[in-house]
Structure formats: C-alpha cells, structure tokens
Amino acid sequence: MIGLVSATVAGAAARDRLAAAWPERTRVYDGPVGDAVRRAFAECEQLVCFLATGAVVRLVAPLLDDKRTDPGVVCVDEAGRFAVPLVGGHGGGANDLARAVGEVLGAEPVVTTATDAVGLPGLDTLGLPVEGDVAGVSRALLDGEPVALRTEVAWPLPPLPVADEGAYVIRVTDRLIEPAAREAVLRPPSLVVGVGASRNAPADEVLGLVEGALRDAGLSPASLAEIATVDAKAGEPGIVAAAERLGVPLVTYPAEELARVDVPNPSDAPLAAVGTPSVAEASALVRGGELLVPKRKSAMATCAVVRRPGRGRLAVVGLGPGARDLLTPRAKAELRRASVLVGLDQYVDQIRDLLRPGTRILESGLGAEEERARTAVAEARRGRAVALIGSGDAGVYAMASPALAEASDDIDVIGVPGVTAALAAGAILGAPLGHDHVSISLSDLHTPWEVIERRVRAAAEADIVVTFYNPRSRGRDWQLPKALAILAGHREPTTPVGVVRNASRADESSRLTTLAALDPATVDMMTVVTVGNTATREIAGRMVTPRGYRWQEEPK
C-alpha cells in the first residue's frame, strides 16, 4: 500500500489525482501532518508526501531503522513539478515510485541514486538476494574499476560493465559460501526441492529435512525457488507450513505426470498411496534440471533437490518506424534489460544511446536475418537476457518469424510490439486503413512472384485496401507496375493512392496521388505505397476509407 500525505490545498489536489489514478494501491492519511506521516510510515510499504523536502526529512528521520525494511519515501513539491525519492531508492522502490508518480502527475523524477544516475542497474535491484560487499562492488562499477563476473549458475542478468579479471567480484551462485572480501554474491532462484510426506507429517520434520538436505549439499536456502509435490499433497499441513516458513511457493503436479518422470529411486509405497512411484525426486525433476540430492528420508517425509538452470530470455523488439517518440516504453525497457543486443547495424545505431553500460552488441549488415536469429537464440540458450531488434513491428516482415522458427521451448520468448510502417504511413496520409486492409511485400527474394501475384489478385478481387512493403529496388523494378496493373483491373483510375517515404523520420515525405497517376519510378525500398479500395476517398487532402457505419452516407 502507498500512503499519501499532504498539508495544503494544492498538495491535496495533487494527492487526490494520484489517489484517483491508483485507487487500489493508495491510502490517504488525513489529520496533523506529523501524525499522518508516522501512521503511514508504520502501515505502508511506500509513502508519497506532498510537502517540502525539508519538512519530510525532519518528519521521517526519527522513524528510520533499516534501509532493507524501511518504506520508500517520495516527496512531491507544491507545484507538482518534481518527484524526489528521499528514502529507500532501491530497497524501498522509491526511485521507481518517483518515476510512476511523474507519469501520473506530469512531474519530473529527480533520482540521485548513483547507479540510476549513470544507467547502471543496482545490484540490489536485480530481484535476487545479494550478500557481501554490495556497496564496495557497486562503487567499483561506478568508478570504472575492473569487476569480474563469476557465473557458477547461468542466469539472465541485465547488462553489467564487467571484466574477465578484477580486484572486485560479482559471483552468481547457489552454493552456501561466505562472500570474500570485495565480493558481492547474487543468489539466483535455481533450486527446487521436491517433497513427499505421510499424512500429518509435522511441519518441523519437513522443514528440518529440507534445510538439512540443502546444508549437507552445501547449497544456499536463499536460492530456493519452490517446494514441489504431488497434487494429492497440496493441502498437507506440514508441507504447506514448511513452504510458508521457507518463504517460497508450493507447486504441485498431477500424479500421472510425475509417474512419467525417470527417477533413480522409485518406490512402491508412493505408487500405492498417490499413484506415482516417486514424489520427491519426480516433482523436483519434472521441469528438468540436475539432481543434486537424491531422495533422502526422515520418519515421515522425503525430499530431493534439483538445480534448474536459468532459462534464457529472448525479447524480440520492434523499434517502430524510426522516430524516437514512436518507440514504445516497453521496447525501451527491454533494450535496457538485455545484456546482449542482436540487430542490423543501422537499427543498432538508432538506439545505441539507450543501452546500458556493459551491453554486448552483436550487429551485422543487410541480408543476414537468419544468422541474426540463430545468434540471438544461441545467446539466450546460454542463459542470457537477449534483445533481437527489428524495425516497425518485429513480427511484420521482420525478425520475429525467423527467431521463433529457430527457438524451442527451452528459452522464454517475449514479443514487444512496435508501430509498423503501414500504421505510421496511414497516420500521415489520414485514415486509409479505416476498413479491411492487407499488407503485401513485393520482394520476391524469399517468396516466389507467382505466390505474391496470387495474393495481389485476391486482394484486388476482394476490394481490400492494400499496403505494399518493399515495393521497388534497383534490382526489382517491374513488380510494382505489375501489382498496380492487377489492382487497376478492379478499381477506378481515380482510386486514391498514398505514397510515404521514411515515415516519421527527419527526411519524411508523403504525397497523395491516384492509381492512374502514380509513377513507380518515384518509389524505392524506403517507401510504403497504400492503394485504397472502391470506397476510399480524398477528403480535404487526406486519404480516408470509410468504416461503413450506416449513419455515414455518401455526400450528395
């Protein structure tokens, strides 16, 4: 919950705007300001105070205890111009809260945390437990000192400016080790413990068995991702309580699914009791991984420990038509999250300034689409966070299809939509796509012309608005005239045609012409050609295809 505190009419107005935007997340604290701040600080995970920074500092200073548990505090000025994280920038989420408040109120977030200021992800913001000399290693990263990355468990981390060797170390491990001097240890959630238990097995016994198995194997409980068991034990009190005390979810699987898992130590007892020859080992292994601790028993329980490698993450990102303000916030976030960026060199140049320090860039030239797709998938399979970029929407004549054809279910794939060339051109022309429409690429490098021609004829006969991608190049100068001739057999010579080159970019140009007047020689590969249907009209210099509502009648 986010507590909201204000003292003036202006502050209350901004407070109420935020409360209206986040009704389920916020709680307004009224009454004397000091009392309100104290109550909100005690009851909420975060605070937004619509007060002067000096006043908020004096009010919260006596309340501060531990930065790992104190709520994040953001201060918003009277005019609503700035949102300043005062306390708990990382641990309390105040930096992200300030940015979110800024989005709602139109305020500028003033983030002074050193790592955020220079674009580095804080080690305590990665979503992983972290131990050791976090401050020292972070300072070394900020100062540009060599920091070595020791990855014992592959995990998709964001970009970090690390080296092969260094006086400071970031270690990614699930082993039970004490951090060395000048070392920060990240604990990935790589361990799964499968548990089986007799009816009414005590929670202390289940918990002791799990903790003993981890300890004896030299594994850290901080890397425990989940407790797993069979569906029939989903409500077993001892297992449920053990998971709760360990602070991890309890995940269950059907007995028939566990029965199909090959395990080293099957038994007749669980087969008779719940329908699978293994519960502990099978539920730990059912999603794959390495069995670190085979089944071990106590009086009433069994457990087994498996290490699941981190799944690589491939984000296929559409950059839009080129203008920075048409690059979506989600795309920007994925670019900053990826430790490896794969893309066409000219597209990389468009967004190079958005990348975080330490991002490894794998760029190549035109004609290497399949190679880029294979490279991106291979990097993700190594457990890395990868962004594969394409122009427009990556799923439209771009990198998503070759990447997904290469990928299998051993990595996570995230699609990030972008503004397509057809949409960008349509917005410039007016509303040419107001009714049914289709996009057709005229490039026969990957698709035989016979197939392309059949699709153009189908669109012509169906009276559908057509947007042509890749309409003409130096080596392909006859396809566009042929396609236009096919459309001309079904549409009037006066049918509006929109021609947009480099939509949304600095050298953007556009014109509205007709099917009879369009000169194909004026079109190139940077151009999108949109041909209207029989209902498309030019209205006030704009290309408009009516939606067909009954109240829209032809002007008389």
Coordinates of C-alpha atoms in Angstrom, one line a residue:
M1 CA 0.0 0.0 0.0
I2 CA 1.2 3.6 -0.8
G3 CA 0.4 6.2 1.9
L4 CA -0.5 9.7 0.7
V5 CA 0.1 12.7 2.9
S6 CA -0.5 16.4 2.2
A7 CA -0.7 19.6 4.1
T8 CA -2.1 22.3 1.7
V9 CA -4.9 22.7 -0.8
A10 CA -2.5 22.4 -3.7
G11 CA -0.9 19.3 -2.2
A12 CA -4.3 17.8 -1.6
A13 CA -5.3 18.4 -5.2
A14 CA -2.2 16.5 -6.5
R15 CA -2.7 13.8 -3.8
D16 CA -6.3 13.3 -5.0
R17 CA -5.2 13.0 -8.6
L18 CA -2.8 10.2 -7.6
A19 CA -5.4 8.5 -5.4
A20 CA -7.9 8.5 -8.3
A21 CA -5.3 7.0 -10.7
W22 CA -4.3 4.3 -8.2
P23 CA -7.4 3.6 -6.1
E24 CA -6.4 0.0 -5.2
R25 CA -2.8 0.9 -4.3
T26 CA -3.1 4.1 -2.3
R27 CA -4.5 5.2 1.1
V28 CA -5.0 8.9 2.1
Y29 CA -3.8 9.9 5.6
D30 CA -5.6 12.9 7.0
G31 CA -5.1 14.8 10.2
P32 CA -2.0 16.6 11.6
V33 CA 0.9 16.1 9.2
G34 CA 3.3 14.6 11.7
D35 CA 0.8 12.0 12.9
A36 CA -0.2 11.2 9.3
V37 CA 3.4 10.6 8.3
R38 CA 4.1 8.4 11.4
R39 CA 1.0 6.3 10.8
A40 CA 1.7 5.9 7.0
F41 CA 5.3 5.0 7.7
A42 CA 4.2 2.3 10.1
E43 CA 1.4 0.9 7.9
C44 CA 2.5 1.2 4.3
E45 CA 5.3 -0.1 2.0
Q46 CA 5.7 3.3 0.4
L47 CA 4.8 6.9 1.0
V48 CA 4.3 9.9 -1.2
C49 CA 4.4 13.2 0.8
F50 CA 3.1 16.3 -0.9
L51 CA 5.3 18.5 1.3
A52 CA 8.6 20.4 1.2
T53 CA 11.6 18.1 1.3
G54 CA 13.0 19.7 4.4
A55 CA 9.7 19.0 6.3
V56 CA 9.6 15.4 5.1
V57 CA 13.3 14.8 6.1
R58 CA 12.6 16.1 9.7
L59 CA 9.4 14.0 9.9
V60 CA 10.8 10.7 8.8
A61 CA 14.4 10.9 10.2
P62 CA 13.3 9.7 13.7
L63 CA 11.4 6.8 12.1
L64 CA 14.3 5.3 10.0
D65 CA 15.6 1.9 11.1
D66 CA 17.0 -0.3 8.3
K67 CA 17.2 0.6 4.6
R68 CA 16.3 -3.0 3.8
T69 CA 12.9 -2.8 5.6
D70 CA 12.1 1.0 5.7
P71 CA 9.4 2.1 3.3
G72 CA 10.4 4.1 0.2
V73 CA 9.5 7.8 0.6
V74 CA 8.9 10.2 -2.3
C75 CA 8.4 13.9 -1.9
V76 CA 6.4 15.9 -4.4
D77 CA 6.6 19.8 -4.3
E78 CA 3.6 22.1 -4.0
A79 CA 3.5 22.8 -7.8
G80 CA 3.7 19.2 -8.7
R81 CA 6.8 19.7 -10.8
F82 CA 9.2 17.3 -9.2
A83 CA 9.0 13.8 -7.6
V84 CA 12.1 13.3 -5.4
P85 CA 12.9 9.9 -3.8
L86 CA 14.2 10.7 -0.4
V87 CA 14.5 7.3 1.3
G88 CA 14.7 3.7 0.0
G89 CA 15.5 4.5 -3.6
H90 CA 16.3 0.8 -4.3
G91 CA 15.2 -1.3 -1.4
G92 CA 12.0 0.6 -0.8
G93 CA 11.3 1.1 -4.5
A94 CA 11.2 4.9 -4.2
N95 CA 13.1 5.5 -7.4
D96 CA 10.6 3.5 -9.5
L97 CA 7.7 5.1 -7.5
A98 CA 9.0 8.6 -8.3
R99 CA 9.0 7.7 -12.0
A100 CA 5.5 6.3 -11.8
V101 CA 4.3 9.4 -9.9
G102 CA 5.9 11.5 -12.5
E103 CA 3.9 9.7 -15.2
V104 CA 0.6 10.4 -13.5
L105 CA 1.2 14.0 -12.4
G106 CA 3.5 15.2 -15.1
A107 CA 6.3 15.7 -12.6
E108 CA 10.0 15.3 -13.3
P109 CA 11.5 12.4 -11.2
V110 CA 14.7 13.6 -9.5
V111 CA 16.7 10.4 -8.9
T112 CA 20.0 10.9 -7.3
T113 CA 21.0 7.2 -6.6
A114 CA 24.4 6.9 -8.2
T115 CA 23.8 3.7 -10.2
D116 CA 20.5 5.1 -11.6
A117 CA 22.1 8.4 -12.5
V118 CA 24.6 6.7 -14.8
G119 CA 22.3 4.0 -16.1
L120 CA 23.8 1.0 -14.1
P121 CA 21.4 -1.5 -12.6
G122 CA 21.9 -1.6 -8.8
L123 CA 22.9 -5.0 -7.5
D124 CA 20.1 -4.7 -5.0
T125 CA 17.5 -4.1 -7.8
L126 CA 18.0 -7.3 -9.8
G127 CA 15.3 -9.2 -7.9
L128 CA 17.9 -11.7 -6.5
P129 CA 19.1 -11.9 -2.9
V130 CA 22.5 -10.3 -2.7
E131 CA 25.2 -10.6 0.0
G132 CA 28.7 -9.4 0.7
D133 CA 30.4 -6.1 -0.2
V134 CA 27.5 -4.7 -2.3
A135 CA 28.5 -1.1 -1.6
G136 CA 32.1 -1.7 -2.5
V137 CA 31.4 -3.6 -5.7
S138 CA 28.8 -1.0 -6.8
R139 CA 31.3 1.8 -6.1
A140 CA 33.9 0.0 -8.2
L141 CA 31.4 -0.4 -11.1
L142 CA 30.6 3.3 -10.8
D143 CA 34.3 4.3 -10.7
G144 CA 35.1 2.1 -13.8
E145 CA 37.3 -0.2 -11.9
P146 CA 37.6 -3.8 -13.3
V147 CA 34.9 -6.0 -11.7
A148 CA 35.0 -9.7 -12.6
L149 CA 31.8 -11.7 -13.1
R150 CA 32.0 -15.3 -11.8
T151 CA 28.9 -17.2 -13.0
E152 CA 28.5 -20.6 -11.4
V153 CA 24.9 -20.8 -12.3
A154 CA 23.8 -19.3 -15.7
W155 CA 21.1 -16.6 -15.1
P156 CA 19.7 -13.9 -17.4
L157 CA 21.2 -10.8 -15.8
P158 CA 20.9 -7.3 -17.1
P159 CA 24.0 -5.7 -18.6
L160 CA 26.9 -5.0 -16.2
P161 CA 30.2 -3.5 -17.2
V162 CA 32.3 -6.4 -16.0
A163 CA 35.7 -7.8 -17.0
D164 CA 37.3 -11.2 -17.1
E165 CA 39.5 -10.3 -14.1
G166 CA 39.3 -7.7 -11.4
A167 CA 40.0 -6.8 -7.8
Y168 CA 36.2 -6.8 -7.2
V169 CA 34.0 -9.7 -8.0
I170 CA 30.3 -10.4 -8.6
R171 CA 29.6 -14.1 -8.0
V172 CA 26.4 -15.7 -9.2
T173 CA 26.0 -19.0 -7.2
D174 CA 23.5 -21.1 -5.3
R175 CA 26.3 -22.7 -3.2
L176 CA 26.4 -22.0 0.5
I177 CA 29.5 -19.8 0.7
E178 CA 30.6 -16.8 2.6
P179 CA 31.4 -13.8 0.3
A180 CA 35.1 -13.0 0.2
A181 CA 36.4 -9.5 0.6
R182 CA 35.4 -7.2 -2.2
E183 CA 32.9 -9.7 -3.4
A184 CA 29.1 -9.5 -3.9
V185 CA 27.2 -12.7 -4.1
L186 CA 24.0 -13.0 -6.1
R187 CA 21.7 -15.9 -5.3
P188 CA 19.6 -17.0 -8.3
P189 CA 16.4 -19.0 -7.5
S190 CA 17.8 -22.1 -9.1
L191 CA 17.0 -24.8 -6.6
V192 CA 13.8 -26.8 -6.4
V193 CA 13.1 -29.2 -3.5
G194 CA 10.7 -32.0 -4.1
V195 CA 8.9 -33.2 -1.0
G196 CA 6.8 -36.2 -0.2
A197 CA 5.2 -36.8 3.2
S198 CA 2.9 -39.1 5.1
R199 CA -0.4 -37.8 6.3
N200 CA 0.0 -35.3 9.2
A201 CA 3.8 -35.2 8.9
P202 CA 4.9 -32.4 11.3
A203 CA 6.0 -29.2 9.7
D204 CA 9.2 -29.1 11.8
E205 CA 10.1 -32.5 10.5
V206 CA 9.5 -31.5 6.8
L207 CA 11.4 -28.2 7.4
G208 CA 14.3 -29.9 9.1
L209 CA 14.6 -32.4 6.3
V210 CA 14.7 -29.8 3.6
E211 CA 17.1 -27.5 5.5
G212 CA 19.4 -30.4 6.3
A213 CA 19.4 -31.6 2.7
L214 CA 20.4 -28.1 1.5
R215 CA 23.0 -27.7 4.2
D216 CA 24.6 -31.0 3.7
A217 CA 24.9 -30.4 0.0
G218 CA 26.4 -27.0 0.5
L219 CA 23.5 -25.2 -1.1
S220 CA 22.1 -21.8 0.0
P221 CA 18.4 -21.6 1.1
A222 CA 18.4 -18.1 -0.4
S223 CA 18.4 -19.8 -3.9
L224 CA 15.4 -22.0 -3.1
A225 CA 12.8 -21.2 -5.8
E226 CA 9.9 -23.5 -4.7
I227 CA 8.8 -26.6 -2.9
A228 CA 7.2 -29.2 -5.3
T229 CA 5.0 -32.1 -4.6
V230 CA 2.1 -34.2 -6.0
D231 CA -1.4 -32.8 -6.2
A232 CA -2.7 -35.2 -3.6
K233 CA -0.4 -33.4 -1.1
A234 CA -1.4 -29.9 -2.0
G235 CA -3.1 -29.4 1.3
E236 CA -0.8 -31.4 3.5
P237 CA -0.3 -29.1 6.6
G238 CA 3.3 -30.0 7.2
I239 CA 4.3 -29.4 3.6
V240 CA 2.3 -26.2 3.3
A241 CA 3.7 -24.8 6.6
A242 CA 7.3 -25.7 5.6
A243 CA 6.9 -23.8 2.3
E244 CA 5.5 -20.8 4.1
R245 CA 8.3 -20.7 6.6
L246 CA 10.9 -21.0 3.8
G247 CA 9.1 -18.1 2.0
V248 CA 8.7 -20.0 -1.3
P249 CA 5.6 -21.1 -3.3
L250 CA 4.3 -24.6 -3.1
V251 CA 3.9 -26.1 -6.6
T252 CA 2.0 -29.3 -7.3
Y253 CA 1.8 -31.7 -10.2
P254 CA -0.7 -34.5 -11.2
A255 CA 0.4 -38.0 -10.2
E256 CA 0.2 -39.2 -13.8
E257 CA 2.6 -36.5 -14.9
L258 CA 5.1 -37.4 -12.1
A259 CA 4.8 -41.1 -13.0
R260 CA 6.3 -40.4 -16.4
V261 CA 9.5 -38.8 -14.9
D262 CA 12.5 -41.1 -15.0
V263 CA 14.0 -41.2 -11.4
P264 CA 16.8 -43.1 -9.8
N265 CA 14.9 -44.2 -6.7
P266 CA 11.3 -45.2 -7.5
S267 CA 9.3 -46.9 -4.8
D268 CA 6.1 -49.0 -4.5
A269 CA 4.9 -47.1 -1.4
P270 CA 4.1 -43.7 -3.1
L271 CA 2.7 -45.6 -6.1
A272 CA 0.2 -47.3 -3.9
A273 CA -0.6 -44.2 -1.9
V274 CA -0.8 -41.4 -4.5
G275 CA -0.4 -43.1 -7.9
T276 CA 3.2 -42.4 -8.8
P277 CA 6.4 -44.3 -8.0
S278 CA 8.2 -41.1 -7.0
V279 CA 7.0 -37.9 -5.4
A280 CA 10.1 -36.1 -4.1
E281 CA 12.5 -36.8 -7.0
A282 CA 9.8 -36.7 -9.7
S283 CA 8.3 -33.4 -8.6
A284 CA 11.8 -31.8 -8.4
L285 CA 12.8 -33.2 -11.8
V286 CA 9.5 -32.8 -13.7
R287 CA 10.6 -29.5 -15.3
G288 CA 14.1 -30.7 -15.9
G289 CA 17.4 -29.9 -14.2
E290 CA 20.3 -31.7 -12.4
L291 CA 19.6 -33.9 -9.4
L292 CA 21.9 -32.7 -6.7
V293 CA 20.4 -34.5 -3.7
P294 CA 18.7 -37.9 -4.4
K295 CA 15.8 -38.9 -2.3
R296 CA 16.5 -38.7 1.4
K297 CA 14.1 -39.7 4.2
S298 CA 13.1 -38.8 7.7
A299 CA 10.5 -40.7 9.7
M300 CA 7.5 -39.3 7.8
A301 CA 8.9 -37.3 4.9
T302 CA 11.2 -37.5 1.8
C303 CA 12.9 -34.8 -0.2
A304 CA 15.2 -34.3 -3.2
V305 CA 17.0 -31.3 -4.5
V306 CA 17.3 -30.3 -8.2
R307 CA 19.2 -27.4 -9.8
R308 CA 17.2 -25.9 -12.6
P309 CA 19.4 -23.7 -14.9
G310 CA 18.2 -20.2 -15.5
R311 CA 16.1 -20.0 -18.7
G312 CA 17.5 -17.6 -21.2
R313 CA 15.3 -14.7 -22.2
L314 CA 14.8 -13.6 -25.8
A315 CA 12.9 -10.3 -26.3
V316 CA 12.0 -9.7 -29.9
V317 CA 11.7 -5.9 -30.0
G318 CA 10.0 -3.7 -32.6
L319 CA 11.7 -0.3 -32.8
G320 CA 8.9 1.4 -34.7
P321 CA 9.3 3.4 -37.9
G322 CA 12.3 5.4 -36.7
A323 CA 11.1 8.4 -34.7
R324 CA 12.2 8.1 -31.1
D325 CA 8.8 9.2 -29.7
L326 CA 7.2 6.2 -31.6
L327 CA 9.5 3.8 -29.7
T328 CA 7.3 2.3 -27.0
P329 CA 8.2 2.4 -23.3
R330 CA 8.1 -1.4 -23.2
A331 CA 10.6 -1.5 -26.0
K332 CA 12.9 0.9 -24.2
A333 CA 12.6 -1.2 -21.0
E334 CA 13.6 -4.4 -22.9
L335 CA 16.6 -2.7 -24.5
R336 CA 17.8 -1.7 -21.1
R337 CA 17.2 -5.1 -19.6
A338 CA 19.1 -7.1 -22.2
S339 CA 22.7 -7.9 -21.6
V340 CA 23.1 -9.0 -25.3
L341 CA 21.7 -7.0 -28.2
V342 CA 21.5 -8.5 -31.7
G343 CA 20.4 -6.5 -34.7
L344 CA 21.0 -4.9 -38.1
D345 CA 23.8 -2.4 -37.8
Q346 CA 21.7 0.6 -38.9
Y347 CA 19.0 -0.3 -36.4
V348 CA 21.5 -0.6 -33.6
D349 CA 22.7 2.9 -34.4
Q350 CA 19.2 4.2 -33.8
I351 CA 19.0 3.1 -30.2
R352 CA 22.7 2.8 -29.2
D353 CA 22.3 5.7 -26.7
L354 CA 19.5 3.8 -24.9
L355 CA 21.7 0.8 -24.0
R356 CA 23.1 0.4 -20.5
P357 CA 26.9 0.2 -19.9
G358 CA 28.1 -3.4 -20.4
T359 CA 25.6 -4.4 -23.1
R360 CA 27.3 -6.7 -25.6
I361 CA 26.3 -5.7 -29.1
L362 CA 26.3 -8.2 -32.0
E363 CA 25.5 -6.4 -35.2
S364 CA 25.6 -7.4 -38.8
G365 CA 24.6 -6.0 -42.2
L366 CA 21.8 -6.4 -44.6
G367 CA 20.9 -10.0 -45.7
A368 CA 22.0 -11.7 -42.5
E369 CA 18.5 -12.1 -41.0
E370 CA 18.7 -15.9 -40.4
E371 CA 22.2 -15.6 -39.0
R372 CA 21.0 -12.9 -36.5
A373 CA 18.1 -15.1 -35.5
R374 CA 20.3 -18.1 -34.9
T375 CA 22.8 -15.9 -32.9
A376 CA 20.1 -14.4 -30.7
V377 CA 18.6 -17.8 -29.9
A378 CA 22.0 -19.3 -29.2
E379 CA 22.8 -16.5 -26.8
A380 CA 19.5 -17.0 -25.0
R381 CA 20.2 -20.7 -24.7
R382 CA 23.4 -19.8 -22.8
G383 CA 21.1 -18.3 -20.1
R384 CA 21.4 -14.7 -21.1
A385 CA 18.9 -11.9 -21.5
V386 CA 18.9 -11.1 -25.2
A387 CA 17.1 -8.4 -27.3
L388 CA 16.7 -9.1 -31.0
I389 CA 15.6 -5.9 -32.7
G390 CA 13.8 -5.1 -35.9
S391 CA 12.2 -2.0 -37.4
G392 CA 8.5 -1.3 -37.2
D393 CA 6.9 -4.3 -35.5
A394 CA 9.4 -7.2 -35.3
G395 CA 6.6 -9.6 -36.2
V396 CA 5.8 -7.9 -39.5
Y397 CA 8.3 -8.7 -42.3
A398 CA 11.0 -8.7 -39.6
M399 CA 12.9 -10.8 -37.1
A400 CA 10.2 -12.5 -35.1
S401 CA 9.4 -15.2 -37.6
P402 CA 13.0 -16.5 -38.2
A403 CA 13.8 -16.2 -34.5
L404 CA 10.7 -18.2 -33.4
A405 CA 11.3 -20.8 -36.2
E406 CA 14.8 -21.3 -34.6
A407 CA 13.7 -21.2 -31.0
S408 CA 12.3 -24.1 -29.0
D409 CA 10.6 -24.3 -25.6
D410 CA 14.0 -24.2 -23.7
I411 CA 14.0 -20.4 -23.6
D412 CA 11.5 -17.7 -22.8
V413 CA 10.4 -15.6 -25.7
I414 CA 8.8 -12.2 -25.3
G415 CA 7.3 -10.2 -28.2
V416 CA 7.4 -6.4 -27.9
P417 CA 5.1 -4.8 -30.5
G418 CA 6.1 -1.7 -32.4
V419 CA 4.4 0.8 -34.7
T420 CA 4.5 -0.7 -38.2
A421 CA 5.4 1.2 -41.4
A422 CA 1.8 0.7 -42.6
L423 CA 0.4 2.3 -39.5
A424 CA 2.9 5.1 -39.5
A425 CA 2.2 5.9 -43.1
G426 CA -1.5 5.6 -42.6
A427 CA -1.4 8.2 -39.8
I428 CA 0.4 10.6 -42.1
L429 CA -2.0 10.0 -45.0
G430 CA -5.2 10.3 -42.9
A431 CA -7.2 7.2 -42.4
P432 CA -6.7 4.9 -45.4
L433 CA -6.9 1.7 -43.2
G434 CA -10.3 2.6 -41.8
H435 CA -11.8 -0.7 -43.1
D436 CA -10.4 -4.1 -44.0
H437 CA -6.8 -3.9 -45.3
V438 CA -3.9 -6.2 -46.1
S439 CA -0.1 -5.7 -46.3
I440 CA 1.8 -7.4 -49.1
S441 CA 5.5 -7.4 -49.6
L442 CA 6.6 -7.2 -53.3
S443 CA 10.0 -8.6 -52.6
D444 CA 10.4 -12.0 -54.3
L445 CA 13.8 -12.7 -52.6
H446 CA 12.1 -15.1 -50.2
T447 CA 8.6 -15.6 -51.8
P448 CA 8.1 -16.7 -55.4
W449 CA 6.4 -14.0 -57.6
E450 CA 3.7 -16.4 -58.5
V451 CA 2.6 -16.5 -54.8
I452 CA 2.8 -12.7 -54.5
E453 CA 0.8 -12.2 -57.6
R454 CA -1.9 -14.6 -56.5
R455 CA -2.2 -12.6 -53.2
V456 CA -2.4 -9.3 -55.0
R457 CA -5.2 -10.6 -57.2
A458 CA -7.1 -11.9 -54.2
A459 CA -6.9 -8.5 -52.5
A460 CA -8.0 -6.8 -55.7
E461 CA -10.9 -9.1 -56.2
A462 CA -11.9 -8.7 -52.5
D463 CA -11.8 -4.9 -52.7
I464 CA -9.4 -4.6 -49.8
V465 CA -7.1 -1.7 -49.2
V466 CA -3.5 -2.8 -49.9
T467 CA -0.3 -1.5 -48.4
F468 CA 2.8 -2.6 -50.4
Y469 CA 6.0 -3.1 -48.5
N470 CA 9.4 -3.4 -50.3
P471 CA 7.7 -2.0 -53.4
R472 CA 10.7 -1.3 -55.6
S473 CA 14.5 -1.5 -55.6
R474 CA 17.3 -1.1 -58.2
G475 CA 17.2 -4.8 -59.0
R476 CA 13.4 -5.2 -58.7
D477 CA 11.7 -2.5 -60.9
W478 CA 8.9 -4.4 -62.6
Q479 CA 6.9 -5.9 -59.6
L480 CA 5.2 -2.7 -58.5
P481 CA 3.9 -1.8 -62.0
K482 CA 2.6 -5.3 -62.4
A483 CA 0.9 -5.2 -59.0
L484 CA -0.7 -1.8 -59.8
A485 CA -1.9 -3.1 -63.1
I486 CA -3.7 -6.0 -61.3
L487 CA -5.4 -3.6 -59.0
A488 CA -6.3 -1.3 -61.9
G489 CA -8.3 -4.2 -63.3
H490 CA -10.7 -4.0 -60.4
R491 CA -10.6 -0.3 -59.3
E492 CA -11.1 3.1 -61.0
P493 CA -8.1 5.1 -62.3
T494 CA -9.0 7.8 -59.7
T495 CA -8.6 5.5 -56.8
P496 CA -6.5 7.3 -54.1
V497 CA -3.0 6.1 -53.6
G498 CA -0.8 7.3 -50.7
V499 CA 3.0 7.3 -51.0
V500 CA 5.1 7.8 -47.9
R501 CA 8.8 7.7 -47.7
N502 CA 10.8 7.3 -44.4
A503 CA 7.7 7.7 -42.3
S504 CA 8.3 9.5 -39.0
R505 CA 12.0 10.2 -39.8
A506 CA 13.6 13.5 -40.3
D507 CA 13.5 13.2 -44.1
E508 CA 9.9 12.1 -44.2
S509 CA 7.9 12.8 -47.4
S510 CA 4.4 12.0 -48.5
R511 CA 2.0 12.6 -51.3
L512 CA -1.4 11.6 -52.3
T513 CA -2.0 10.6 -55.9
T514 CA -4.2 8.2 -57.9
L515 CA -3.9 4.7 -59.2
A516 CA -3.5 6.1 -62.8
A517 CA -1.1 8.9 -61.9
L518 CA 1.4 7.1 -59.7
D519 CA 4.8 6.8 -61.3
P520 CA 6.5 3.7 -60.0
A521 CA 9.9 5.2 -60.8
T522 CA 9.4 7.6 -57.8
V523 CA 9.2 4.7 -55.3
D524 CA 12.0 3.0 -53.6
M525 CA 12.6 0.5 -50.7
M526 CA 12.2 3.2 -48.1
T527 CA 8.7 3.8 -49.4
V528 CA 5.3 2.4 -48.4
V529 CA 2.5 2.5 -51.0
T530 CA -1.1 2.3 -49.9
V531 CA -3.8 1.8 -52.5
G532 CA -7.4 2.5 -51.5
N533 CA -10.4 0.3 -52.2
T534 CA -13.5 1.4 -54.2
A535 CA -14.8 3.3 -51.1
T536 CA -11.6 5.2 -50.4
R537 CA -11.9 9.0 -50.9
E538 CA -9.7 12.1 -50.8
I539 CA -11.3 14.4 -48.2
A540 CA -9.6 17.8 -47.5
G541 CA -6.3 16.5 -48.8
R542 CA -6.5 13.3 -46.7
M543 CA -6.9 9.7 -47.7
V544 CA -10.0 8.2 -46.0
T545 CA -11.5 4.8 -46.2
P546 CA -15.0 4.9 -44.6
R547 CA -15.7 2.4 -41.9
G548 CA -19.1 1.8 -43.3
Y549 CA -21.4 2.8 -40.5
R550 CA -25.0 3.1 -41.5
W551 CA -25.2 6.7 -40.5
Q552 CA -22.3 7.5 -42.8
E553 CA -23.8 8.2 -46.2
E554 CA -22.3 9.4 -49.4
P555 CA -22.4 13.2 -49.7
K556 CA -24.9 14.3 -52.2

